[in-house]
Each structure stands twice: as C-alpha cells, then as structure tokens.
GROMACS .gro file of C-alpha atoms in nm:
model
  353
    1MET     CA    1  -2.516   1.596   0.572
    2THR     CA    2  -2.349   1.262   0.658
    3ALA     CA    3  -2.288   1.232   1.047
    4ASN     CA    4  -1.963   1.135   0.985
    5GLY     CA    5  -1.826   1.295   0.628
    6ALA     CA    6  -1.592   1.181   0.369
    7ALA     CA    7  -1.285   0.987   0.450
    8LEU     CA    8  -0.975   1.135   0.276
    9GLY     CA    9  -0.695   0.833   0.225
   10ILE     CA   10  -0.325   0.937   0.109
   11ASP     CA   11  -0.105   0.633  -0.024
   12VAL     CA   12   0.227   0.761  -0.060
   13GLY     CA   13   0.490   0.608  -0.268
   14GLY     CA   14   0.834   0.643  -0.397
   15THR     CA   15   0.708   0.787  -0.725
   16SER     CA   16   0.302   0.890  -0.660
   17ILE     CA   17   0.072   0.957  -0.437
   18LYS     CA   18  -0.242   0.810  -0.507
   19VAL     CA   19  -0.542   1.004  -0.318
   20ARG     CA   20  -0.890   0.860  -0.286
   21LEU     CA   21  -1.226   1.054  -0.132
   22VAL     CA   22  -1.514   0.794  -0.019
   23ALA     CA   23  -1.852   0.895   0.169
   24ASP     CA   24  -1.967   0.770   0.407
   25ASP     CA   25  -2.189   0.589   0.204
   26GLY     CA   26  -1.887   0.362   0.051
   27ARG     CA   27  -1.916   0.566  -0.234
   28VAL     CA   28  -1.546   0.719  -0.426
   29LEU     CA   29  -1.650   1.067  -0.505
   30GLU     CA   30  -1.261   1.152  -0.623
   31GLU     CA   31  -0.999   0.997  -0.707
   32GLN     CA   32  -0.669   1.138  -0.858
   33ARG     CA   33  -0.297   1.056  -0.854
   34VAL     CA   34  -0.023   1.362  -0.793
   35PRO     CA   35   0.390   1.295  -0.770
   36THR     CA   36   0.556   1.308  -0.485
   37PRO     CA   37   0.787   1.579  -0.370
   38ARG     CA   38   1.203   1.517  -0.480
   39GLU     CA   39   1.423   1.663  -0.217
   40ASP     CA   40   1.285   1.652   0.108
   41PRO     CA   41   1.437   1.554   0.330
   42GLN     CA   42   1.176   1.662   0.618
   43ALA     CA   43   0.839   1.607   0.449
   44THR     CA   44   0.806   1.943   0.486
   45ALA     CA   45   0.671   2.019   0.087
   46LEU     CA   46   0.482   1.649   0.202
   47ALA     CA   47   0.278   1.830   0.413
   48GLU     CA   48   0.203   2.113   0.242
   49LEU     CA   49   0.080   1.888  -0.071
   50VAL     CA   50  -0.138   1.722   0.205
   51ALA     CA   51  -0.307   2.029   0.347
   52THR     CA   52  -0.373   2.124  -0.001
   53LEU     CA   53  -0.521   1.787  -0.099
   54GLY     CA   54  -0.764   1.816   0.263
   55GLN     CA   55  -0.881   2.193   0.119
   56ARG     CA   56  -0.966   2.041  -0.168
   57ALA     CA   57  -1.152   1.713  -0.021
   58ARG     CA   58  -1.389   1.915   0.187
   59THR     CA   59  -1.469   2.084  -0.132
   60VAL     CA   60  -1.539   1.833  -0.257
   61ALA     CA   61  -1.744   1.665  -0.039
   62ARG     CA   62  -1.939   1.971   0.036
   63ARG     CA   63  -2.054   2.004  -0.309
   64ARG     CA   64  -2.147   1.684  -0.305
   65GLY     CA   65  -2.373   1.709   0.033
   66THR     CA   66  -2.133   1.572   0.353
   67ASP     CA   67  -1.806   1.760   0.484
   68LEU     CA   68  -1.439   1.601   0.538
   69GLY     CA   69  -1.497   1.360   0.834
   70ALA     CA   70  -1.105   1.176   0.879
   71ILE     CA   71  -0.782   1.172   0.698
   72GLY     CA   72  -0.569   0.852   0.660
   73LEU     CA   73  -0.225   0.901   0.570
   74VAL     CA   74   0.005   0.623   0.553
   75VAL     CA   75   0.389   0.665   0.362
   76PRO     CA   76   0.635   0.359   0.284
   77GLY     CA   77   0.954   0.225   0.465
   78VAL     CA   78   0.984   0.195   0.860
   79VAL     CA   79   0.715   0.328   1.057
   80ASP     CA   80   0.668   0.372   1.414
   81GLU     CA   81   0.248   0.433   1.418
   82ASP     CA   82   0.258   0.504   1.767
   83ALA     CA   83   0.548   0.816   1.727
   84GLY     CA   84   0.358   0.873   1.384
   85ARG     CA   85   0.757   0.927   1.238
   86SER     CA   86   0.903   0.775   0.984
   87VAL     CA   87   1.192   0.562   1.140
   88LEU     CA   88   1.369   0.496   0.755
   89SER     CA   89   1.237   0.569   0.403
   90VAL     CA   90   1.479   0.487   0.180
   91ASN     CA   91   1.262   0.635  -0.169
   92LEU     CA   92   1.247   0.924  -0.012
   93GLY     CA   93   1.540   1.016   0.170
   94TRP     CA   94   1.361   1.081   0.526
   95ARG     CA   95   1.551   0.891   0.881
   96ASP     CA   96   1.342   1.009   1.206
   97VAL     CA   97   1.069   1.251   1.027
   98PRO     CA   98   0.775   1.318   1.299
   99VAL     CA   99   0.591   1.310   0.915
  100ARG     CA  100   0.245   1.272   1.105
  101ALA     CA  101   0.356   1.673   1.304
  102ARG     CA  102   0.483   1.769   1.041
  103VAL     CA  103   0.140   1.727   0.856
  104ALA     CA  104  -0.059   1.768   1.113
  105ASP     CA  105   0.063   2.156   1.165
  106ALA     CA  106   0.001   2.255   0.789
  107LEU     CA  107  -0.308   2.149   0.791
  108ARG     CA  108  -0.370   2.374   1.106
  109ALA     CA  109  -0.255   2.573   0.958
  110ALA     CA  110  -0.472   2.567   0.670
  111GLY     CA  111  -0.814   2.569   0.867
  112VAL     CA  112  -0.865   2.199   0.774
  113ASP     CA  113  -0.751   2.082   1.177
  114ALA     CA  114  -1.155   1.975   1.302
  115VAL     CA  115  -0.999   1.590   1.138
  116PRO     CA  116  -0.893   1.333   1.281
  117LEU     CA  117  -0.548   1.236   1.113
  118ALA     CA  118  -0.439   0.860   1.074
  119PHE     CA  119  -0.076   0.799   1.009
  120GLY     CA  120   0.030   0.411   0.896
  121HIS     CA  121   0.224   0.249   0.687
  122ASP     CA  122   0.196   0.170   0.348
  123VAL     CA  123   0.218  -0.182   0.282
  124ARG     CA  124   0.053  -0.302   0.610
  125ALA     CA  125  -0.230  -0.083   0.485
  126GLY     CA  126  -0.249  -0.209   0.145
  127ALA     CA  127  -0.297  -0.588   0.362
  128LEU     CA  128  -0.545  -0.429   0.564
  129ALA     CA  129  -0.794  -0.339   0.226
  130GLU     CA  130  -0.699  -0.695   0.071
  131VAL     CA  131  -0.819  -0.893   0.369
  132ARG     CA  132  -1.113  -0.636   0.423
  133ALA     CA  133  -1.181  -0.656   0.064
  134ALA     CA  134  -1.520  -0.661  -0.136
  135GLY     CA  135  -1.400  -0.698  -0.487
  136PRO     CA  136  -1.247  -0.476  -0.723
  137GLY     CA  137  -1.250  -0.123  -0.680
  138ALA     CA  138  -1.440   0.097  -0.706
  139ALA     CA  139  -1.458   0.397  -0.978
  140PRO     CA  140  -1.556   0.761  -0.845
  141GLY     CA  141  -1.920   0.809  -0.801
  142GLY     CA  142  -1.941   0.395  -0.694
  143PRO     CA  143  -1.913   0.152  -0.460
  144LEU     CA  144  -1.628   0.129  -0.244
  145ALA     CA  145  -1.493  -0.251  -0.232
  146THR     CA  146  -1.443  -0.227   0.095
  147ASP     CA  147  -1.764  -0.232   0.152
  148THR     CA  148  -1.940  -0.606   0.176
  149ASP     CA  149  -2.318  -0.443   0.159
  150THR     CA  150  -2.350  -0.431  -0.215
  151ASP     CA  151  -2.491  -0.602  -0.477
  152THR     CA  152  -2.169  -0.726  -0.679
  153ASP     CA  153  -2.063  -1.148  -0.634
  154THR     CA  154  -2.135  -1.076  -0.238
  155ASP     CA  155  -2.113  -1.412  -0.217
  156THR     CA  156  -1.804  -1.526  -0.328
  157ALA     CA  157  -1.650  -1.170  -0.181
  158THR     CA  158  -1.723  -1.328   0.193
  159ASP     CA  159  -1.624  -1.642   0.069
  160THR     CA  160  -1.294  -1.465  -0.032
  161ILE     CA  161  -1.241  -1.272   0.290
  162ALA     CA  162  -1.335  -1.534   0.566
  163ALA     CA  163  -0.997  -1.771   0.414
  164LEU     CA  164  -0.809  -1.483   0.403
  165GLY     CA  165  -0.896  -1.414   0.809
  166ARG     CA  166  -0.737  -1.737   0.820
  167GLY     CA  167  -0.426  -1.860   0.846
  168THR     CA  168  -0.102  -1.668   0.707
  169VAL     CA  169  -0.101  -1.439   0.400
  170ALA     CA  170   0.158  -1.200   0.293
  171PHE     CA  171   0.104  -0.840   0.119
  172VAL     CA  172   0.399  -0.813  -0.129
  173PRO     CA  173   0.356  -0.482  -0.334
  174VAL     CA  174   0.573  -0.470  -0.624
  175GLY     CA  175   0.592  -0.067  -0.635
  176THR     CA  176   0.943   0.162  -0.678
  177GLY     CA  177   1.045  -0.040  -0.398
  178LEU     CA  178   0.996  -0.395  -0.253
  179ALA     CA  179   0.833  -0.474   0.086
  180SER     CA  180   0.579  -0.722   0.272
  181ALA     CA  181   0.302  -0.717   0.511
  182LEU     CA  182   0.216  -1.089   0.690
  183VAL     CA  183  -0.193  -1.098   0.789
  184VAL     CA  184  -0.214  -1.444   1.099
  185ASP     CA  185  -0.579  -1.498   1.134
  186GLY     CA  186  -0.697  -1.184   1.020
  187ARG     CA  187  -0.463  -0.904   1.203
  188VAL     CA  188  -0.154  -0.747   1.050
  189VAL     CA  189   0.185  -0.800   1.180
  190PRO     CA  190   0.391  -0.522   1.253
  191GLY     CA  191   0.715  -0.601   1.456
  192GLY     CA  192   0.749  -0.221   1.610
  193GLY     CA  193   0.727  -0.092   1.268
  194TRP     CA  194   1.051  -0.359   1.069
  195ALA     CA  195   0.822  -0.618   1.024
  196GLY     CA  196   0.833  -0.677   0.591
  197GLU     CA  197   1.118  -0.515   0.457
  198VAL     CA  198   1.207  -0.800   0.245
  199GLY     CA  199   1.308  -0.548   0.003
  200GLN     CA  200   1.653  -0.408   0.226
  201VAL     CA  201   1.793  -0.786   0.215
  202ARG     CA  202   2.176  -0.722   0.080
  203ILE     CA  203   2.245  -1.050  -0.177
  204ARG     CA  204   2.506  -1.182  -0.139
  205ASP     CA  205   2.608  -1.404  -0.357
  206GLY     CA  206   2.576  -1.431  -0.802
  207ALA     CA  207   2.525  -1.208  -0.983
  208HIS     CA  208   2.337  -0.953  -0.791
  209ALA     CA  209   2.577  -1.006  -0.475
  210GLY     CA  210   2.575  -0.705  -0.273
  211LEU     CA  211   2.256  -0.450  -0.407
  212ARG     CA  212   1.958  -0.454  -0.196
  213VAL     CA  213   1.705  -0.722  -0.293
  214GLU     CA  214   1.442  -0.414  -0.446
  215GLU     CA  215   1.729  -0.294  -0.641
  216VAL     CA  216   1.661  -0.568  -0.880
  217ALA     CA  217   1.295  -0.690  -0.779
  218SER     CA  218   1.012  -0.423  -0.775
  219ALA     CA  219   0.920  -0.187  -1.057
  220GLY     CA  220   1.089   0.115  -1.014
  221ALA     CA  221   1.464  -0.132  -0.984
  222VAL     CA  222   1.347  -0.320  -1.372
  223ALA     CA  223   1.287   0.055  -1.522
  224ARG     CA  224   1.607   0.200  -1.422
  225ARG     CA  225   1.759  -0.172  -1.582
  226SER     CA  226   1.564  -0.137  -1.864
  227GLY     CA  227   1.643   0.169  -1.956
  228ALA     CA  228   1.318   0.225  -1.969
  229PRO     CA  229   1.146   0.552  -1.777
  230SER     CA  230   0.807   0.297  -1.584
  231ALA     CA  231   0.795  -0.014  -1.548
  232HIS     CA  232   0.539  -0.041  -1.853
  233ASP     CA  233   0.760   0.080  -2.062
  234ALA     CA  234   1.049  -0.181  -1.972
  235MET     CA  235   0.720  -0.436  -1.990
  236LEU     CA  236   0.661  -0.321  -2.346
  237ARG     CA  237   1.031  -0.392  -2.453
  238VAL     CA  238   1.034  -0.733  -2.291
  239LEU     CA  239   0.693  -0.771  -2.524
  240ASP     CA  240   0.870  -0.663  -2.810
  241GLY     CA  241   1.196  -0.885  -2.716
  242ASP     CA  242   1.416  -0.548  -2.627
  243PRO     CA  243   1.733  -0.829  -2.468
  244VAL     CA  244   1.829  -0.554  -2.193
  245ALA     CA  245   1.446  -0.534  -2.091
  246ARG     CA  246   1.407  -0.893  -2.087
  247ARG     CA  247   1.764  -0.908  -1.844
  248ALA     CA  248   1.597  -0.693  -1.614
  249TRP     CA  249   1.238  -0.901  -1.612
  250ASP     CA  250   1.359  -1.243  -1.574
  251ASP     CA  251   1.633  -1.092  -1.314
  252CYS     CA  252   1.341  -0.918  -1.099
  253VAL     CA  253   1.100  -1.233  -1.135
  254ASP     CA  254   1.374  -1.475  -0.993
  255VAL     CA  255   1.529  -1.301  -0.671
  256LEU     CA  256   1.117  -1.182  -0.601
  257ALA     CA  257   1.079  -1.570  -0.614
  258ASP     CA  258   1.344  -1.673  -0.415
  259THR     CA  259   1.177  -1.408  -0.131
  260LEU     CA  260   0.865  -1.545  -0.167
  261ALA     CA  261   0.991  -1.843  -0.129
  262TRP     CA  262   1.139  -1.777   0.167
  263LEU     CA  263   0.806  -1.577   0.328
  264THR     CA  264   0.579  -1.887   0.218
  265ALA     CA  265   0.813  -2.159   0.404
  266VAL     CA  266   0.960  -1.892   0.774
  267ALA     CA  267   0.565  -1.842   0.820
  268GLY     CA  268   0.334  -2.080   0.594
  269CYS     CA  269   0.187  -1.833   0.405
  270HIS     CA  270  -0.152  -2.034   0.224
  271THR     CA  271  -0.194  -1.696   0.016
  272LEU     CA  272   0.050  -1.437  -0.144
  273ILE     CA  273  -0.095  -1.145  -0.306
  274VAL     CA  274   0.133  -0.974  -0.490
  275GLY     CA  275   0.014  -0.617  -0.608
  276GLY     CA  276   0.175  -0.242  -0.705
  277GLY     CA  277   0.250  -0.131  -1.068
  278LEU     CA  278   0.409  -0.446  -1.159
  279ALA     CA  279   0.152  -0.698  -1.088
  280GLN     CA  280  -0.010  -0.512  -1.327
  281SER     CA  281   0.179  -0.679  -1.658
  282GLY     CA  282  -0.089  -0.974  -1.537
  283PRO     CA  283   0.013  -1.316  -1.711
  284LEU     CA  284   0.425  -1.157  -1.757
  285LEU     CA  285   0.489  -1.132  -1.467
  286PHE     CA  286   0.297  -1.423  -1.344
  287ASP     CA  287   0.298  -1.728  -1.442
  288PRO     CA  288   0.729  -1.728  -1.459
  289LEU     CA  289   0.671  -1.617  -1.101
  290ARG     CA  290   0.410  -1.906  -0.983
  291ALA     CA  291   0.643  -2.149  -1.143
  292ALA     CA  292   0.981  -1.972  -0.954
  293VAL     CA  293   0.842  -2.045  -0.694
  294ALA     CA  294   0.691  -2.379  -0.718
  295ASP     CA  295   1.033  -2.526  -0.822
  296ARG     CA  296   1.172  -2.338  -0.487
  297LEU     CA  297   0.905  -2.442  -0.245
  298ALA     CA  298   0.987  -2.881  -0.364
  299GLY     CA  299   0.846  -3.034  -0.027
  300VAL     CA  300   0.668  -2.716   0.115
  301ARG     CA  301   0.311  -2.668   0.030
  302LEU     CA  302   0.249  -2.410  -0.223
  303PRO     CA  303   0.064  -2.085  -0.096
  304GLU     CA  304  -0.172  -1.954  -0.391
  305LEU     CA  305  -0.035  -1.650  -0.544
  306VAL     CA  306  -0.281  -1.388  -0.696
  307GLY     CA  307  -0.256  -1.041  -0.785
  308ALA     CA  308  -0.429  -0.786  -0.514
  309ARG     CA  309  -0.831  -0.749  -0.615
  310HIS     CA  310  -0.739  -0.356  -0.524
  311GLY     CA  311  -0.394  -0.319  -0.800
  312ASP     CA  312  -0.182   0.010  -0.640
  313ALA     CA  313  -0.517   0.098  -0.513
  314ALA     CA  314  -0.478  -0.096  -0.201
  315GLY     CA  315  -0.259   0.108   0.013
  316ALA     CA  316  -0.546   0.437  -0.057
  317ILE     CA  317  -0.823   0.236   0.038
  318GLY     CA  318  -0.617   0.049   0.330
  319ALA     CA  319  -0.563   0.457   0.453
  320VAL     CA  320  -0.922   0.569   0.391
  321LEU     CA  321  -1.037   0.271   0.609
  322LEU     CA  322  -0.785   0.402   0.897
  323ALA     CA  323  -0.949   0.708   0.827
  324ARG     CA  324  -1.268   0.586   0.910
  325GLN     CA  325  -1.129   0.419   1.252
  326ALA     CA  326  -0.919   0.724   1.382
  327ARG     CA  327  -1.297   0.901   1.270
  328ALA     CA  328  -1.438   0.663   1.526
  329GLY     CA  329  -1.207   0.687   1.832
  330SER     CA  330  -1.233   1.043   1.804
  331ALA     CA  331  -1.602   1.020   1.810
  332GLN     CA  332  -1.640   0.772   2.084
  333ALA     CA  333  -1.289   0.988   2.322
  334GLY     CA  334  -1.557   1.290   2.253
  335SER     CA  335  -1.314   1.467   2.085
  336ALA     CA  336  -1.192   1.501   1.674
  337ARG     CA  337  -0.795   1.529   1.759
  338ALA     CA  338  -0.485   1.438   1.562
  339ALA     CA  339  -0.546   1.060   1.656
  340SER     CA  340  -0.260   0.779   1.484
  341VAL     CA  341  -0.401   0.436   1.443
  342ARG     CA  342  -0.222   0.113   1.407
  343ALA     CA  343  -0.272  -0.116   1.116
  344GLY     CA  344  -0.138  -0.405   1.325
  345SER     CA  345  -0.424  -0.336   1.592
  346VAL     CA  346  -0.739  -0.521   1.635
  347PRO     CA  347  -1.043  -0.331   1.566
  348ASP     CA  348  -0.867  -0.185   1.285
  349VAL     CA  349  -0.790  -0.550   1.078
  350ALA     CA  350  -1.121  -0.778   1.150
  351VAL     CA  351  -1.243  -0.935   0.847
  352THR     CA  352  -1.537  -0.831   0.797
  353ALA     CA  353  -1.785  -1.122   0.687
   0.00000   0.00000   0.00000
C-alpha cells in the first residue's frame, strides 16, 4: 500500500455531485456523478451520502493496493471554511448550516472517521485546480491533471501555470448558479467567505430588472427560461433555431458579459477562465461572449477569455487538492483528526512550476 493513501474529492453542485478518487501517485481510480439531495435544508441527507461515498472510496482504494487517506468536500454559496459552515447557499436552501460537523458525524457513524476531512468553497476550489492544472482532466486509470510530472505537454503546461500565477485571474463557472473566484499572484482571494458572489447581484434596469444575475446568466437559468430539461438540451434547441431558447441564450451572454466586464475593470484581470456546464458548448458561447466583453471594455486592456481546462471537473479536482493539503497538515500535526483547509491560504494555492 502507498504511504499516504488516496484522496477523495467531492464537489457538491446545485444539481449533481461530482466525485473523484485519486491515488497518491496521481492515478484517477474512480469518477462518478450522483444527484444532489433535494429538500435537505440541514444537509442531513448530504452527510449520509458523503459517508456512503467514503465507504465506497475506501473499498475501491483497498482493491487498488492503497487506502483512503483524506476527503475533500466543497460546497456552493457563501462558505466559512474556518468554521466549517455554509453561511448561505441559495440553490441548496442552506442558511448557517454546520456542514463539516454534520458530515464528520456521518463519517464517524459509518466508520470512516480515521481520515482528515477538508471543507471548502466549490468555486475557490475550482480556481485552485485551474491555477495548478497541468492539462485536461484525466480519465480513470490515468494521471491526475494537477500532477505536473507527466509526459503530456509538460513544457506548455508549466508555461501556462506560470502565467496564471502572475497578476489577476478570474475563474467563473457557469453552472446551476453563477459565482467567481479571483486568483491574485497565485493566491485565491477568500474575502472572508463572501468574495465572488457575482450571481447574487440584483439587476436594476432593463428587461431583467429585479432579477439576480444568476437568474439570467447561468446554465440553470438558460434551461429554465428555454423550457428545456437541461442547459445541454437548451443548446440543442438554439442550434435548431428555437426562438425561445435563442432569446434565453442571448440574454445569458448579455448579462454574463456585463459581469465579466466589471470583474475585469475592477480587478484588472488578464485572464477570464469560464467553466461549468455551459462552457462545454464551446464556440456557441465563447464567440458571442468574447465579442460582447470586448464591446464593453473600450479603452481597457482586454482579458484572454478561455474555457476551464478541467471543464466541470475543476471543483472535484480542487477538492482532491484540499484533501491532500489536509492529509499533509494532519501528518505534520501527528493527528488524523478532521481538518479544515482554506482555499485562500498560501500553501493551498502555491502555483507549481
């Protein structure tokens, strides 16, 4: 067995939970996606689900000649990493919920309490993955994309990582909701848990007055306003010429461009990394979005607008990195007690060379 064990990364989204189990040598042992529990205001069902995932991860790891070494859990909304609490998560219906303690109790009851538990914010974890990413997401059995000692485009990956480690970069996943994370000189800005909640800003003027930004500019909003079961289905309707879906898509691009332009103007971003489910639509999103952002930034340095290299797996990969940091911190302290790791702390976001 390996000395440190595998890291389990769990990224809780508004619709689904992405899970990634990674061996200590960087091999992705298993990936899966499960539905996010609904009507779960105290995160009780989520805690039980995480415990079940932990049990499975331990079994899979042992079959592969290692063991479960740490768990990283990231959640959406306003997150207080130090206290282990979800201050507010609109899409999950949480308000001041002690998520970390609840999950730790469930893990203990399931007999999976002898591993460190890292707790953090999904978007800041995704930003952490992007600034340390060495290449595209790995498939099960392949190398973890954040391990830079692989043979795949190592020089290019190193140059990219170095570039993202300087100046200001914004990571903006467009998923069920909308949020952002700023990375300044290789460090994620936590803002006391409140940084990046761009989706909660209320639109004051125009056709969308009174709505929050994410009620128009998110994958969830596009699906809902198109009358489609998912953003992917809405995209297909756009390609088929559906006028309702086209209007929802164009509105999303318009409001998202406003948000990205303000982020760039205020923070001086040289790169905007757009992730989440909607980013997987490729040119259908990025071509009009680049033009709209450029139109709004006359006289301001235009940022490079790129898709997230890990797609919608960035949060889960970031959770794996947080789990590894928790494991390292636990080993240094000589304890396997649950630990919280801030995505904005220096060790977590140090950019690899």
